[in-house]
Amino acid sequence: MKRRSRRVGDLALSLGTGLAAALVLLIVVVILGDVVYNGAPHMTLTFLTQAPRDGMTAGGIFPAIFGTVALVVLMTLAVLPAGVATAIYLSEYANPGSRVTRLVRVAVNNLAGVPSIVFGLFGLGFFVQFVGAGIDRALYGGQRVFGQPALVWAALTMAVLTLPVVIVATEEALAAVPRELRLASAALGASRLQTIVRVVLPQALPGILTGAILAISRGAGEVAPILFTGVAYFLPKLPRSLHDQFMQLGYHVYVLSTQSPDVDATRPILYATVLVLLLLTFALNATAVVVRSHMRRRFAGASS
Amino acid sequence: MATMSEQSSKPQPGRVMPVGLAQSPRPTLPRLGPPPLQPTERKGHGQAERPRLASRRPALHALAEAAIRVLAFSSIAAVILIFVFIAKEAWPLFHDSAIWKEVTLAKMWFAQQWPGYDAPEHVWQPVSEIPKYAVWPLVVGTLKVSLIAMLVAVPLAVGAAVFVSQYAGRRLREIIKPTVELLAGVPSVVLGFFALMVMATWLQHALGLDSRLNALVAGVALSFAIIPVVFTVSEEAFGAVPRSYVEASTALGAARWQTIVRVVIPAAGPGVAAGIALGLGRAVGETMIVLMASGNAAILSASPADSVRTISATIAAELAEVVFGGAHYTVLFFLGVLLFGFTLATNLLGEFAIGRMRRRLGGVA
């Protein structure tokens, strides 16, 4: 009797939790399967290299791809120095138990939890209305150049959003660098900064790259932060300067699926756009995973 | 360490140190240096004997280290700036009498008697002849969608986490964990697209609902974004339960499921709670999914089959078309402050829970 209740209990719990796991897998498979099945036939070279035509019911998505790439490149240039410096400070300089360190950590964690739409509000209130309008007043005599939604403000807003991603990944990478290397460097008379620049950072480079790639993947997929800071519905020209507006893949998906004049005509384009966006973010994530596992293996080899 | 760097101004071919950054202008480290000096000695000693060329290095060092220290506060600055600049745009609501002509805090939170209505009501209708800014329909809508998302996500995510950490073999684990990471990498606009184009139709047919886009569709789609958050944190928490707990329980004769239910889950409880808190924060703040799948009608009701408008979707849909500095603009930033405050609270709660679990398990691990 008792033995039987044990078996039944184990069976029920493993089946129940296994079912939950299976359902999660099923969700992923169904979403990806639907997108690939409906999107792949329309994903041609012309689709990737042409601009939209006929009220976005025909043509390609090149401006959206271009805008997405421009956005994440600028974002990376902004977020990497700040993120890496914060991680270096936390892991190499700061006293782990100090109040300042704790405060920085709390800030990083909370920044990671701020909703993306709030970043959009912040980008509008701070970058566009405050910094941008300030530049216009100082340099352009009040003429509107930077004081409006633009590529640079969207990129900076996205940089603030991805800051925690870079910090966490870099810190992890720095922590994985064996202590012996730092000690050896110090024993040879190198200063702390020399040790960091010449010894620790080169070792941690794959991890920092991982962080950068994860940040890019996040930045390529987010839409809410750029809604009011620079993205445009449709532009006949590619952005040429920092204060131009731009098109973006995620926003393109949103516009096509909610504001299309002809749903049936846009459906193949929409699916193909989603597929491109997914492939882009997955390729980035997969690269990050590969780089990270490579790094782990390297350190595992070094310490044994 | 100026004294030794000057000896090493020529790169030494046979050095043993790991490769430095290629573009670094500084000379390579020497193989052997003088014995390290005490910090106080170093300063006096270096300043006395250092030739000109090398004397720039400490200045550069100091500059670089100062830059690191300043940049390290960028996240604190970001959190403060975010709050300050959102609050700044919402501030007129509290003191500007020009705004009060159109909207006041009291009008936002209490039912108003509007012309054409039989009784006092909460109405969100900011773009109309008489703008109406009742926030309760939005708050209730946000909580309703989030609750549905949590009801779907928590059992699935925690169940899957228990399975992966307690029952699954290595191979299964290596299928499930990357798949969940894959789901975490799906942009929310894609989940919103899927909910709008595919799931809404399925659910409408399956349940015979009146409106195609409603709180249920949005909530279920939202749960897909929450599952990875809750799963990852819970799975980590289950993994952190000390082996000795499980061994002690087994030694006392408990079956595996008894050990899991009575020992492992309670021990990891705070961690799971933290995952749920973080998931709730994400659910309340998530924008694109609800913007696309919820129908966006500000109806004050408890039914999951009704269309809803959440706080985040309201900001996303309306801010692009408002007058800067006007009443509507101010109210939307006020909604942003609400969102910011709520997610800050859930985050701190989650952190508190994780810290508590660490302390509790810290004594044994």
XYZ file of C-alpha atoms in Angstrom:
669
model
C 0.000 0.000 0.000
C 2.663 2.438 1.045
C 5.011 1.430 -1.732
C 2.213 1.882 -4.230
C 1.419 5.405 -3.053
C 5.076 6.241 -3.456
C 5.092 5.011 -7.031
C 1.853 6.796 -7.877
C 3.086 10.038 -6.370
C 6.329 9.930 -8.295
C 4.561 9.060 -11.507
C 2.056 11.898 -11.075
C 4.683 14.513 -10.289
C 7.058 13.516 -13.078
C 4.205 13.314 -15.582
C 2.729 16.619 -14.496
C 5.984 18.542 -14.612
C 7.029 16.721 -17.783
C 3.769 17.815 -19.374
C 4.540 21.418 -18.455
C 7.977 21.121 -20.044
C 6.468 19.516 -23.149
C 3.923 22.332 -23.461
C 6.668 24.946 -23.282
C 8.538 23.118 -26.050
C 5.324 22.886 -28.067
C 4.739 26.649 -27.819
C 8.194 27.366 -29.221
C 7.861 24.787 -31.985
C 4.420 26.040 -33.059
C 5.464 29.713 -33.186
C 8.700 29.040 -35.046
C 7.074 26.478 -37.324
C 4.295 28.868 -38.286
C 6.720 31.694 -39.057
C 9.162 29.539 -41.024
C 6.411 27.731 -42.967
C 4.659 30.924 -44.014
C 7.668 33.194 -44.278
C 10.321 31.127 -46.027
C 8.731 31.028 -49.521
C 8.682 34.809 -49.717
C 12.171 35.440 -48.390
C 14.019 36.092 -51.613
C 17.049 38.168 -52.460
C 14.930 40.911 -54.044
C 12.826 41.004 -50.898
C 15.936 41.658 -48.829
C 17.401 44.274 -51.152
C 14.389 46.326 -52.314
C 12.377 49.097 -50.724
C 8.637 48.637 -50.013
C 6.278 49.571 -52.858
C 2.542 50.165 -53.368
C 1.665 51.139 -49.809
C 3.845 48.321 -48.455
C 1.827 45.608 -50.178
C 4.772 44.795 -52.457
C 8.524 45.164 -52.643
C 11.086 44.401 -49.976
C 12.325 45.530 -46.586
C 15.827 46.810 -47.276
C 15.332 50.206 -45.558
C 14.095 48.430 -42.430
C 17.135 46.123 -42.401
C 19.427 49.083 -42.969
C 17.784 51.097 -40.197
C 17.976 48.185 -37.751
C 21.681 47.691 -38.448
C 22.433 51.417 -38.175
C 20.515 51.542 -34.892
C 22.334 48.628 -33.269
C 25.778 49.758 -34.483
C 25.324 53.186 -32.913
C 23.818 51.610 -29.820
C 26.800 49.266 -29.430
C 29.264 52.159 -29.735
C 27.458 53.870 -26.874
C 26.737 50.944 -24.580
C 30.047 49.044 -24.718
C 32.336 51.652 -23.075
C 29.847 52.413 -20.314
C 28.919 48.771 -19.699
C 32.459 47.420 -19.746
C 33.743 50.236 -17.521
C 30.992 49.550 -14.978
C 31.834 45.854 -14.945
C 35.569 46.588 -14.568
C 34.812 48.909 -11.692
C 32.586 46.354 -9.981
C 34.907 43.392 -10.355
C 38.383 44.966 -10.252
C 38.194 48.174 -8.257
C 35.209 48.271 -5.949
C 35.181 46.759 -2.520
C 32.553 44.000 -2.893
C 30.754 44.760 0.355
C 30.778 48.536 0.153
C 27.658 50.633 0.021
C 28.573 52.119 -3.354
C 28.961 48.683 -4.926
C 25.635 47.562 -3.556
C 24.018 50.720 -4.862
C 25.447 50.172 -8.352
C 24.187 46.595 -8.319
C 20.705 47.597 -7.220
C 20.679 50.207 -9.996
C 21.760 47.668 -12.623
C 19.119 45.159 -11.526
C 16.390 47.760 -11.487
C 17.426 49.182 -14.820
C 17.017 45.683 -16.219
C 13.454 45.609 -14.909
C 12.259 48.989 -16.195
C 9.595 48.419 -18.888
C 10.758 49.163 -22.412
C 7.961 51.670 -23.001
C 9.264 53.677 -20.038
C 12.624 53.858 -21.808
C 10.707 55.301 -24.745
C 9.208 57.999 -22.512
C 12.637 58.680 -21.072
C 14.202 58.934 -24.539
C 11.592 61.461 -25.551
C 11.745 63.490 -22.347
C 15.524 63.417 -21.914
C 17.295 62.892 -25.255
C 14.853 64.543 -27.649
C 13.309 67.291 -25.533
C 16.215 68.065 -23.220
C 19.533 67.172 -24.899
C 18.385 67.547 -28.504
C 16.541 70.791 -28.002
C 19.496 72.024 -25.948
C 21.890 71.336 -28.836
C 19.552 73.155 -31.195
C 19.443 76.186 -28.934
C 23.212 76.230 -28.549
C 24.338 75.435 -32.099
C 21.492 76.003 -34.526
C 19.876 79.114 -33.105
C 16.716 77.287 -32.134
C 16.154 75.707 -35.525
C 14.870 72.152 -35.166
C 17.680 69.765 -36.074
C 18.381 67.496 -33.135
C 15.341 68.446 -31.083
C 13.144 65.851 -32.750
C 12.996 62.059 -32.912
C 16.153 60.827 -34.655
C 18.426 57.844 -35.192
C 20.942 59.009 -32.603
C 18.324 59.421 -29.853
C 16.796 56.038 -30.574
C 20.271 54.464 -30.444
C 21.121 56.151 -27.138
C 17.761 55.160 -25.640
C 18.419 51.579 -26.692
C 21.928 51.823 -25.226
C 20.482 52.685 -21.808
C 18.092 49.743 -22.117
C 20.858 47.269 -22.985
C 23.344 48.587 -20.410
C 22.505 45.877 -17.817
C 22.961 43.128 -20.436
C 26.530 44.260 -21.165
C 27.380 44.827 -17.505
C 26.186 41.404 -16.364
C 27.931 39.513 -19.189
C 31.194 41.417 -18.791
C 31.226 40.965 -15.039
C 30.732 37.253 -15.475
C 33.605 37.158 -17.967
C 35.907 39.113 -15.656
C 35.058 36.855 -12.732
C 36.014 33.816 -14.820
C 39.553 35.067 -15.392
C 41.747 33.054 -12.985
C 43.064 35.009 -10.024
C 46.533 33.578 -10.626
C 46.878 35.619 -13.814
C 46.214 38.839 -11.909
C 48.626 37.848 -9.174
C 51.310 36.888 -11.695
C 50.899 40.208 -13.442
C 51.085 42.111 -10.174
C 54.118 40.089 -9.117
C 55.849 41.198 -12.307
C 55.319 44.754 -11.201
C 52.368 45.691 -13.408
C 50.008 48.281 -12.018
C 46.342 47.462 -11.559
C 45.355 49.257 -14.756
C 48.144 47.560 -16.721
C 46.999 44.207 -15.404
C 43.429 44.948 -16.425
C 44.255 46.216 -19.905
C 47.006 43.746 -20.815
C 46.010 40.605 -18.943
C 42.420 40.538 -17.722
C 40.587 42.175 -20.623
C 42.190 40.039 -23.363
C 41.227 36.943 -21.405
C 37.706 38.213 -20.859
C 37.244 39.389 -24.427
C 35.014 36.479 -25.536
C 32.728 37.132 -22.581
C 32.554 40.819 -23.355
C 31.748 39.946 -26.955
C 28.977 37.685 -25.681
C 27.518 40.609 -23.788
C 27.757 42.862 -26.807
C 26.064 40.294 -29.025
C 23.251 39.706 -26.520
C 22.762 43.463 -26.277
C 22.611 43.749 -30.066
C 20.098 40.924 -30.228
C 17.933 42.658 -27.634
C 18.319 46.019 -29.352
C 17.409 44.579 -32.730
C 14.143 43.166 -31.401
C 12.820 45.927 -29.141
C 10.242 48.298 -30.579
C 8.660 50.197 -27.691
C 11.740 52.335 -26.831
C 12.048 53.717 -30.352
C 8.364 54.448 -30.959
C 8.765 58.116 -29.974
C 12.501 58.537 -30.350
C 13.144 58.104 -34.053
C 11.472 55.253 -35.903
C 9.333 56.062 -38.935
C 6.446 54.302 -40.625
C 7.801 54.696 -44.143
C 10.711 56.697 -45.557
C 11.570 57.050 -49.222
C 15.265 57.537 -48.402
C 17.741 55.798 -46.161
C 18.914 57.772 -43.112
C 22.063 59.734 -43.963
C 22.884 61.523 -40.740
C 22.456 61.070 -37.025
C 19.447 63.364 -36.899
C 17.467 61.527 -39.588
C 14.594 59.188 -38.837
C 14.811 55.535 -39.830
C 12.779 52.398 -40.495
C 13.222 49.306 -38.333
C 12.304 45.627 -38.709
C 10.319 45.234 -35.486
C 8.369 48.417 -36.079
C 7.782 47.316 -39.660
C 6.232 44.103 -38.324
C 4.014 46.132 -35.990
C 2.894 48.517 -38.747
C 2.270 45.777 -41.299
C 0.240 43.660 -38.898
C -1.886 46.433 -37.400
C -2.230 49.133 -40.043
C -2.197 47.358 -43.366
C -4.821 48.511 -45.872
C -4.925 45.039 -47.439
C -4.256 42.238 -44.962
C -4.170 39.411 -47.509
C -1.732 41.213 -49.788
C 0.672 42.045 -46.967
C 0.518 38.648 -45.262
C 3.444 37.038 -47.168
C 5.545 40.178 -46.727
C 4.667 40.300 -43.061
C 5.618 36.670 -42.461
C 8.877 37.060 -44.352
C 9.718 40.190 -42.337
C 9.074 38.325 -39.089
C 11.286 35.499 -40.330
C 14.110 37.920 -41.129
C 13.805 39.509 -37.682
C 13.783 36.102 -35.982
C 16.745 34.827 -38.004
C 18.678 37.971 -37.149
C 18.069 37.737 -33.391
C 18.559 33.960 -33.293
C 21.785 34.137 -35.267
C 23.068 36.716 -32.795
C 21.962 34.656 -29.790
C 23.467 31.475 -31.226
C 26.773 33.269 -31.797
C 26.720 34.425 -28.187
C 26.090 30.872 -26.960
C 28.930 29.484 -29.095
C 31.369 32.177 -27.984
C 30.441 31.633 -24.369
C 30.845 27.861 -24.432
C 34.157 28.309 -26.234
C 35.253 30.613 -23.450
C 34.179 28.185 -20.734
C 36.076 25.375 -22.376
C 39.181 27.524 -22.594
C 39.108 28.336 -18.913
C 38.307 24.783 -17.969
C 41.432 23.754 -19.866
C 43.542 26.459 -18.305
C 42.721 25.700 -14.691
C 43.248 21.939 -14.870
C 55.030 51.415 -11.580
C 56.800 54.003 -13.593
C 60.232 52.760 -12.687
C 59.795 49.453 -14.360
C 57.853 50.534 -17.373
C 60.639 52.766 -18.486
C 63.020 49.833 -18.610
C 60.624 48.042 -20.837
C 60.064 50.640 -23.473
C 61.308 48.103 -26.047
C 59.038 45.150 -26.638
C 60.619 41.945 -25.484
C 60.143 39.041 -27.863
C 60.203 36.170 -25.415
C 57.732 37.428 -22.862
C 55.571 35.015 -20.993
C 52.585 37.215 -20.288
C 49.339 36.620 -22.150
C 48.911 38.664 -25.285
C 47.858 42.241 -24.686
C 45.514 44.368 -26.770
C 47.178 44.741 -30.143
C 46.479 48.424 -30.529
C 47.698 49.355 -27.084
C 50.336 52.078 -27.346
C 52.009 51.078 -24.132
C 55.211 49.033 -24.124
C 54.977 45.374 -23.254
C 55.511 44.183 -19.744
C 59.042 43.152 -18.832
C 59.877 39.599 -17.991
C 61.447 40.500 -14.728
C 60.827 43.671 -12.845
C 62.205 45.110 -9.690
C 60.532 43.817 -6.541
C 57.158 45.481 -5.968
C 57.428 48.509 -3.773
C 55.082 49.669 -1.078
C 52.532 52.099 -2.468
C 53.811 55.010 -0.397
C 57.398 54.371 -1.359
C 56.482 53.937 -4.977
C 55.202 57.447 -5.275
C 58.201 59.225 -3.810
C 60.681 56.973 -5.490
C 59.082 57.295 -8.911
C 58.766 61.043 -8.819
C 62.395 61.489 -7.906
C 63.955 59.416 -10.641
C 61.398 59.275 -13.436
C 62.536 60.735 -16.763
C 60.181 62.913 -18.742
C 58.796 60.481 -21.262
C 57.448 58.081 -18.707
C 56.084 60.730 -16.431
C 52.997 61.014 -18.585
C 51.975 57.489 -17.864
C 50.725 57.944 -14.307
C 48.678 60.885 -15.518
C 47.205 58.714 -18.260
C 46.610 55.961 -15.748
C 44.886 58.311 -13.389
C 42.750 59.620 -16.232
C 41.768 56.123 -17.371
C 40.953 55.027 -13.842
C 38.944 58.159 -13.252
C 37.018 57.459 -16.474
C 36.267 53.929 -15.286
C 35.027 55.237 -11.956
C 32.827 57.862 -13.584
C 31.357 55.481 -16.176
C 30.657 52.956 -13.429
C 27.970 55.277 -12.165
C 26.208 55.399 -15.522
C 23.559 52.900 -14.427
C 22.821 54.780 -11.221
C 22.663 57.962 -13.288
C 20.373 56.240 -15.784
C 17.892 55.077 -13.135
C 17.812 58.515 -11.538
C 17.555 60.355 -14.865
C 14.758 58.067 -16.032
C 12.748 58.805 -12.927
C 13.526 62.531 -12.919
C 12.710 63.120 -16.569
C 9.487 61.135 -16.571
C 8.370 62.727 -13.323
C 9.321 66.145 -14.675
C 6.924 65.771 -17.614
C 4.181 64.481 -15.308
C 4.742 67.200 -12.691
C 2.383 69.846 -14.197
C -0.488 67.516 -13.299
C 0.235 68.333 -9.652
C 0.560 72.093 -9.804
C -0.348 73.603 -13.188
C -3.782 75.207 -13.130
C -3.914 75.295 -16.945
C -3.761 71.494 -16.957
C -6.332 71.317 -14.131
C -8.921 72.851 -16.415
C -8.852 69.648 -18.410
C -7.804 67.004 -15.908
C -7.084 66.661 -12.197
C -5.891 63.731 -10.117
C -9.357 63.485 -8.575
C -10.980 63.265 -11.994
C -8.575 60.496 -12.910
C -9.214 58.290 -9.899
C -12.897 58.912 -9.083
C -15.950 58.216 -11.229
C -17.266 61.345 -12.928
C -20.711 62.339 -14.074
C -20.222 63.027 -17.779
C -22.863 64.603 -20.008
C -24.779 61.865 -21.784
C -24.106 59.241 -19.100
C -26.777 58.051 -16.623
C -24.470 57.620 -13.657
C -20.937 58.622 -12.625
C -18.496 56.469 -14.547
C -14.803 55.764 -15.130
C -14.150 56.639 -18.760
C -10.845 56.812 -20.630
C -11.539 58.941 -23.685
C -8.716 61.462 -23.973
C -9.430 62.410 -27.576
C -12.973 63.725 -27.586
C -14.804 67.005 -27.174
C -14.749 66.533 -23.416
C -11.504 64.649 -22.718
C -11.980 61.955 -20.054
C -8.979 60.538 -18.255
C -10.193 57.865 -15.836
C -7.231 55.591 -15.165
C -9.081 52.711 -13.487
C -10.044 51.021 -16.779
C -6.356 51.013 -17.719
C -5.142 49.846 -14.313
C -7.742 47.079 -14.147
C -6.995 46.128 -17.761
C -3.272 45.891 -17.023
C -3.840 43.772 -13.917
C -6.343 41.543 -15.728
C -4.014 40.770 -18.620
C -1.059 40.289 -16.260
C -3.080 37.962 -14.022
C -4.078 35.802 -17.004
C -0.450 35.730 -18.163
C 0.751 34.702 -14.699
C -1.935 32.008 -14.359
C -0.683 30.446 -17.587
C 3.035 31.090 -17.202
C 3.690 30.189 -13.554
C 2.427 26.565 -13.593
C 4.124 25.881 -16.935
C 7.406 27.548 -16.047
C 7.705 26.233 -12.478
C 6.541 22.773 -13.581
C 9.091 22.698 -16.375
C 11.774 23.925 -13.968
C 10.958 21.126 -11.493
C 11.054 18.608 -14.332
C 14.364 19.865 -15.711
C 16.093 20.076 -12.335
C 14.664 16.911 -10.730
C 13.583 14.381 -13.338
C 15.055 15.112 -16.738
C 18.200 13.323 -17.837
C 21.089 15.198 -19.287
C 19.918 14.909 -22.861
C 16.405 16.126 -22.199
C 17.812 18.985 -20.171
C 20.004 19.983 -23.069
C 16.947 20.150 -25.293
C 14.637 22.008 -22.917
C 16.970 24.681 -21.590
C 18.182 26.027 -24.954
C 14.597 25.951 -26.244
C 13.459 28.153 -23.381
C 16.402 30.449 -24.092
C 15.237 30.536 -27.692
C 11.800 31.642 -26.502
C 13.442 34.329 -24.370
C 15.157 35.604 -27.494
C 11.942 35.976 -29.499
C 11.247 39.733 -29.770
C 7.971 40.703 -28.146
C 6.715 42.221 -31.387
C 6.925 38.731 -32.912
C 4.879 37.258 -30.069
C 2.373 40.053 -30.576
C 2.280 39.316 -34.280
C 1.685 35.614 -33.623
C -1.099 36.380 -31.154
C -2.745 38.792 -33.576
C -2.469 36.781 -36.771
C -2.767 33.178 -35.577
C -3.710 32.650 -31.946
C -6.599 35.120 -31.905
C -8.362 33.176 -34.650
C -7.723 29.823 -32.982
C -9.005 30.962 -29.603
C -12.041 32.663 -31.115
C -13.027 29.465 -32.922
C -12.237 27.230 -29.966
C -14.113 29.278 -27.367
C -16.699 31.063 -29.516
C -15.766 34.540 -28.325
C -17.406 37.740 -29.551
C -14.326 39.861 -30.037
C -11.306 38.403 -31.760
C -8.797 40.451 -29.771
C -9.342 40.350 -26.025
C -7.699 40.041 -22.623
C -7.411 36.266 -22.946
C -5.483 36.347 -26.231
C -3.189 39.087 -24.964
C -2.693 37.333 -21.609
C -1.811 33.972 -23.150
C 0.592 35.623 -25.611
C 2.070 37.622 -22.757
C 2.665 34.397 -20.824
C 5.050 33.282 -23.587
C 7.226 36.262 -22.728
C 7.025 35.540 -18.978
C 7.715 31.785 -19.097
C 11.484 32.159 -19.775
C 11.853 34.657 -16.900
C 10.073 32.481 -14.327
C 11.659 29.281 -15.659
C 15.236 30.545 -15.579
C 15.076 31.990 -12.071
C 13.187 28.973 -10.635
C 15.452 26.436 -12.276
C 18.453 28.200 -10.813
C 16.783 28.207 -7.397
C 16.068 24.448 -7.542
C 19.657 23.859 -8.593
C 20.896 25.851 -5.598
C 19.207 23.590 -3.035
C 22.049 21.775 -1.241
C 22.446 18.095 -1.981
C 22.569 17.366 1.726
C 18.892 18.380 2.020
C 17.882 15.799 -0.564
C 20.142 13.147 0.929
C 18.812 13.747 4.435
C 15.247 13.491 3.224
C 15.945 10.306 1.285
C 17.736 8.810 4.294
C 14.619 9.415 6.360
C 12.706 7.251 3.935
C 10.931 9.892 1.872
C 9.974 9.051 -1.683
C 11.380 11.198 -4.435
C 8.167 13.154 -4.925
C 7.897 13.675 -1.184
C 11.431 15.042 -1.121
C 10.641 17.368 -4.005
C 7.329 18.610 -2.637
C 8.296 18.833 1.039
C 12.003 19.692 0.889
C 13.248 20.959 -2.459
C 10.349 23.251 -3.346
C 10.097 24.880 0.116
C 13.866 25.393 0.220
C 13.841 27.004 -3.212
C 10.604 28.849 -2.439
C 12.044 32.367 -2.166
C 13.887 31.875 -5.450
C 10.700 30.790 -7.184
C 8.901 33.743 -5.610
C 11.604 36.028 -6.967
C 11.098 34.582 -10.435
C 7.355 35.164 -10.153
C 7.902 38.761 -8.982
C 10.265 39.463 -11.876
C 7.796 37.843 -14.271
C 4.974 40.005 -12.927
C 7.085 43.118 -13.408
C 7.729 42.102 -16.979
C 4.043 41.296 -17.575
C 2.851 44.659 -16.307
C 5.408 46.580 -18.349
C 5.339 44.583 -21.571
C 4.043 46.741 -24.389
C 4.073 45.401 -27.922
C 2.244 42.133 -27.207
C -0.708 43.785 -25.505
C -0.703 46.675 -27.948
C -1.185 44.244 -30.815
C -3.342 41.519 -29.269
C -5.597 43.086 -26.640
C -7.998 45.025 -28.858
C -7.171 48.263 -27.011
C -10.697 49.173 -25.907
C -10.672 50.744 -22.442
C -13.540 48.728 -20.968
C -13.826 48.415 -17.203
C -14.835 44.786 -16.736
C -13.655 41.567 -15.163
C -14.362 39.294 -18.116
C -11.330 37.881 -19.922
C -13.350 37.790 -23.142
C -13.616 41.580 -23.267
C -11.177 43.732 -25.110
C -8.800 45.670 -22.816
C -6.398 48.581 -22.926
C -3.346 48.411 -20.683
C -1.268 51.278 -19.322
C 1.749 50.467 -21.481
C -0.312 50.070 -24.655
C -2.066 53.369 -23.945
C 1.258 55.193 -23.774
C 2.512 53.478 -26.921
C -0.629 54.154 -28.925
C -1.323 57.726 -27.861
C 1.930 59.527 -27.139
C 2.914 59.955 -30.784
C -0.180 62.053 -31.461
C -0.397 64.384 -28.473
C 0.491 68.043 -28.042
C 3.804 68.404 -26.191
C 3.213 69.681 -22.692
C -0.570 69.413 -22.959
C -2.889 67.669 -20.510
C -2.936 64.400 -22.443
C 0.883 64.393 -22.705
C 1.193 65.016 -18.979
C -1.238 62.229 -18.112
C 0.651 59.744 -20.309
C 3.908 60.560 -18.503
C 2.047 60.154 -15.206
C 1.084 56.653 -16.382
C 4.784 56.098 -17.107
C 5.616 57.045 -13.519
C 3.024 54.510 -12.320
C 4.601 51.766 -14.447
C 8.105 52.692 -13.333
C 7.084 52.651 -9.689
C 5.301 49.329 -9.960
C 8.166 47.534 -11.697
C 10.657 49.061 -9.274
C 8.608 47.612 -6.425
C 8.395 44.131 -7.970
C 12.133 44.177 -8.699
C 13.080 45.140 -5.176
C 10.702 42.476 -3.889
C 12.362 39.888 -6.140
C 15.814 40.930 -5.029
C 14.763 40.761 -1.399
C 13.449 37.228 -1.942
C 16.648 36.085 -3.645
C 18.769 37.609 -0.883
C 16.657 35.859 1.706
C 17.079 32.513 0.000
C 20.848 33.010 -0.224
C 21.011 33.785 3.480
C 18.849 30.826 4.353
C 20.777 28.338 2.263
C 24.095 30.074 2.855
C 24.614 28.408 6.223
C 24.639 24.906 4.756
C 25.956 25.203 1.240
